[in-house]
Amino acid sequence: MFRWAAILFLLFIVGCGQNLEESQGHTNRQDIMNMGLEDDPSTTPTNPRSIERVGDTWGEKEIRDQMREAALTIEGVNVERIILEQDNAWVTVRVEEQLTKEEHEQWSEKVAEKISNAVPDYNVTVKVNAQ
């Protein structure tokens, strides 16, 4: 009889002795549902790439502007067209001089390198048009 009382007493202590509210790592269903919510949703989001800020800090227009600015750092280059498709960028530039085939390749590599340094996420292909 004493053994049964001791076993019941131990089960009671083990079962009632846990305080789950203060244990480390405990989450309830409401915590999980609130994980993605901001504390104060009326403030502007702190993530610069949030969907509400497309066009302000990122997007195709900004990437094209960065590519154009990088190409224009080379003297004598005018950007005619920039086409973006997934991770590919096709850039057409005009140079104000007559070029040989080797010079076309050199200009193309030079402009592609400048653009790739400015926007490394794209595979850049440059077409050079000469006067």
mmCIF file of C-alpha atoms in Angstrom:
data_model
loop_
_atom_site.group_PDB
_atom_site.id
_atom_site.type_symbol
_atom_site.label_atom_id
_atom_site.label_comp_id
_atom_site.label_asym_id
_atom_site.label_seq_id
_atom_site.Cartn_x
_atom_site.Cartn_y
_atom_site.Cartn_z
ATOM 1 C CA MET A 1 0.000 0.000 0.000
ATOM 2 C CA PHE A 2 2.838 2.348 0.849
ATOM 3 C CA ARG A 3 4.385 1.729 -2.586
ATOM 4 C CA TRP A 4 1.160 2.663 -4.362
ATOM 5 C CA ALA A 5 0.899 5.861 -2.356
ATOM 6 C CA ALA A 6 4.511 6.733 -3.126
ATOM 7 C CA ILE A 7 4.021 6.066 -6.864
ATOM 8 C CA LEU A 8 0.853 8.182 -6.946
ATOM 9 C CA PHE A 9 2.596 10.947 -5.034
ATOM 10 C CA LEU A 10 5.533 10.917 -7.506
ATOM 11 C CA LEU A 11 3.180 11.003 -10.505
ATOM 12 C CA PHE A 12 1.293 13.915 -8.958
ATOM 13 C CA ILE A 13 4.518 15.862 -8.319
ATOM 14 C CA VAL A 14 5.887 15.220 -11.815
ATOM 15 C CA GLY A 15 2.596 16.065 -13.527
ATOM 16 C CA CYS A 16 1.811 19.231 -11.584
ATOM 17 C CA GLY A 17 5.339 20.456 -11.043
ATOM 18 C CA GLN A 18 5.910 21.789 -14.575
ATOM 19 C CA ASN A 19 5.413 25.472 -15.185
ATOM 20 C CA LEU A 20 5.083 25.683 -18.981
ATOM 21 C CA GLU A 21 4.488 29.431 -19.110
ATOM 22 C CA GLU A 22 8.019 30.255 -18.054
ATOM 23 C CA SER A 23 9.946 27.411 -19.674
ATOM 24 C CA GLN A 24 12.433 28.377 -22.329
ATOM 25 C CA GLY A 25 11.333 27.696 -25.897
ATOM 26 C CA HIS A 26 7.630 27.432 -25.173
ATOM 27 C CA THR A 27 5.370 28.890 -27.860
ATOM 28 C CA ASN A 28 1.640 28.759 -28.051
ATOM 29 C CA ARG A 29 -0.586 28.955 -31.104
ATOM 30 C CA GLN A 30 -1.080 32.725 -30.796
ATOM 31 C CA ASP A 31 2.701 33.306 -30.748
ATOM 32 C CA ILE A 32 3.062 31.331 -33.949
ATOM 33 C CA MET A 33 0.235 33.239 -35.636
ATOM 34 C CA ASN A 34 1.781 36.598 -34.628
ATOM 35 C CA MET A 35 5.337 35.832 -35.791
ATOM 36 C CA GLY A 36 5.005 37.669 -39.107
ATOM 37 C CA LEU A 37 3.212 40.708 -37.752
ATOM 38 C CA GLU A 38 4.932 43.975 -36.948
ATOM 39 C CA ASP A 39 4.614 45.422 -33.465
ATOM 40 C CA ASP A 40 3.311 48.736 -34.781
ATOM 41 C CA PRO A 41 1.861 48.283 -38.283
ATOM 42 C CA SER A 42 1.273 52.014 -38.736
ATOM 43 C CA THR A 43 5.009 52.706 -39.075
ATOM 44 C CA THR A 44 6.834 52.462 -42.379
ATOM 45 C CA PRO A 45 8.495 49.093 -42.896
ATOM 46 C CA THR A 46 12.177 48.874 -42.060
ATOM 47 C CA ASN A 47 12.930 46.426 -44.868
ATOM 48 C CA PRO A 48 14.138 48.472 -47.870
ATOM 49 C CA ARG A 49 13.052 45.729 -50.284
ATOM 50 C CA SER A 50 9.498 45.476 -48.986
ATOM 51 C CA ILE A 51 6.738 45.313 -51.544
ATOM 52 C CA GLU A 52 5.375 48.702 -50.468
ATOM 53 C CA ARG A 53 8.629 50.395 -51.525
ATOM 54 C CA VAL A 54 9.063 49.028 -55.068
ATOM 55 C CA GLY A 55 10.241 51.887 -57.235
ATOM 56 C CA ASP A 56 11.726 53.785 -54.302
ATOM 57 C CA THR A 57 14.697 51.590 -53.485
ATOM 58 C CA TRP A 58 14.620 48.662 -55.906
ATOM 59 C CA GLY A 59 12.955 47.426 -59.062
ATOM 60 C CA GLU A 60 13.696 47.224 -62.785
ATOM 61 C CA LYS A 61 13.789 51.009 -63.269
ATOM 62 C CA GLU A 62 16.421 51.429 -60.564
ATOM 63 C CA ILE A 63 18.502 48.558 -61.956
ATOM 64 C CA ARG A 64 18.352 50.062 -65.450
ATOM 65 C CA ASP A 65 19.412 53.434 -64.016
ATOM 66 C CA GLN A 66 22.385 51.811 -62.259
ATOM 67 C CA MET A 67 23.412 50.069 -65.489
ATOM 68 C CA ARG A 68 23.064 53.278 -67.501
ATOM 69 C CA GLU A 69 25.125 55.263 -64.983
ATOM 70 C CA ALA A 70 27.852 52.601 -64.972
ATOM 71 C CA ALA A 71 28.071 52.574 -68.779
ATOM 72 C CA LEU A 72 28.115 56.372 -68.961
ATOM 73 C CA THR A 73 31.253 56.484 -66.780
ATOM 74 C CA ILE A 74 33.137 55.416 -69.904
ATOM 75 C CA GLU A 75 33.839 58.470 -72.039
ATOM 76 C CA GLY A 76 32.262 58.414 -75.498
ATOM 77 C CA VAL A 77 29.534 55.860 -74.691
ATOM 78 C CA ASN A 78 25.811 56.594 -75.089
ATOM 79 C CA VAL A 79 23.319 53.989 -73.885
ATOM 80 C CA GLU A 80 20.580 53.299 -76.418
ATOM 81 C CA ARG A 81 18.684 50.362 -74.907
ATOM 82 C CA ILE A 82 18.655 48.109 -71.852
ATOM 83 C CA ILE A 83 16.576 44.929 -71.869
ATOM 84 C CA LEU A 84 16.181 42.905 -68.662
ATOM 85 C CA GLU A 85 14.888 39.357 -68.675
ATOM 86 C CA GLN A 86 15.252 37.254 -65.524
ATOM 87 C CA ASP A 87 19.006 37.329 -64.766
ATOM 88 C CA ASN A 88 20.075 38.445 -68.259
ATOM 89 C CA ALA A 89 20.696 42.011 -69.387
ATOM 90 C CA TRP A 90 21.185 43.060 -72.978
ATOM 91 C CA VAL A 91 22.636 46.534 -73.345
ATOM 92 C CA THR A 92 23.046 48.411 -76.615
ATOM 93 C CA VAL A 93 25.462 51.343 -76.629
ATOM 94 C CA ARG A 94 26.586 53.780 -79.306
ATOM 95 C CA VAL A 95 30.153 54.958 -79.734
ATOM 96 C CA GLU A 96 30.877 58.143 -81.697
ATOM 97 C CA GLU A 97 33.747 56.743 -83.798
ATOM 98 C CA GLN A 98 34.475 54.131 -86.432
ATOM 99 C CA LEU A 99 35.611 50.827 -84.924
ATOM 100 C CA THR A 100 37.339 47.730 -86.190
ATOM 101 C CA LYS A 101 36.074 44.282 -85.212
ATOM 102 C CA GLU A 102 38.676 44.002 -82.426
ATOM 103 C CA GLU A 103 37.767 47.445 -81.123
ATOM 104 C CA HIS A 104 34.063 46.431 -81.059
ATOM 105 C CA GLU A 105 34.980 43.458 -78.861
ATOM 106 C CA GLN A 106 37.171 45.602 -76.588
ATOM 107 C CA TRP A 107 34.445 48.217 -76.133
ATOM 108 C CA SER A 108 31.867 45.505 -75.520
ATOM 109 C CA GLU A 109 34.023 43.832 -72.852
ATOM 110 C CA LYS A 110 34.874 47.166 -71.236
ATOM 111 C CA VAL A 111 31.225 48.272 -70.966
ATOM 112 C CA ALA A 112 30.068 44.809 -69.835
ATOM 113 C CA GLU A 113 32.705 44.808 -67.080
ATOM 114 C CA LYS A 114 31.608 48.240 -65.799
ATOM 115 C CA ILE A 115 27.944 47.203 -65.766
ATOM 116 C CA SER A 116 28.683 43.831 -64.128
ATOM 117 C CA ASN A 117 30.619 45.596 -61.372
ATOM 118 C CA ALA A 118 27.672 47.928 -60.740
ATOM 119 C CA VAL A 119 24.957 45.242 -60.919
ATOM 120 C CA PRO A 120 26.558 41.832 -60.315
ATOM 121 C CA ASP A 121 23.269 39.884 -60.301
ATOM 122 C CA TYR A 122 22.929 39.970 -64.098
ATOM 123 C CA ASN A 123 24.643 38.232 -67.007
ATOM 124 C CA VAL A 124 25.445 41.255 -69.163
ATOM 125 C CA THR A 125 25.708 41.163 -72.954
ATOM 126 C CA VAL A 126 26.716 44.397 -74.659
ATOM 127 C CA LYS A 127 26.204 45.299 -78.311
ATOM 128 C CA VAL A 128 28.262 48.235 -79.555
ATOM 129 C CA ASN A 129 26.988 50.380 -82.436
ATOM 130 C CA ALA A 130 29.525 52.697 -84.061
ATOM 131 C CA GLN A 131 29.048 55.757 -86.277
#
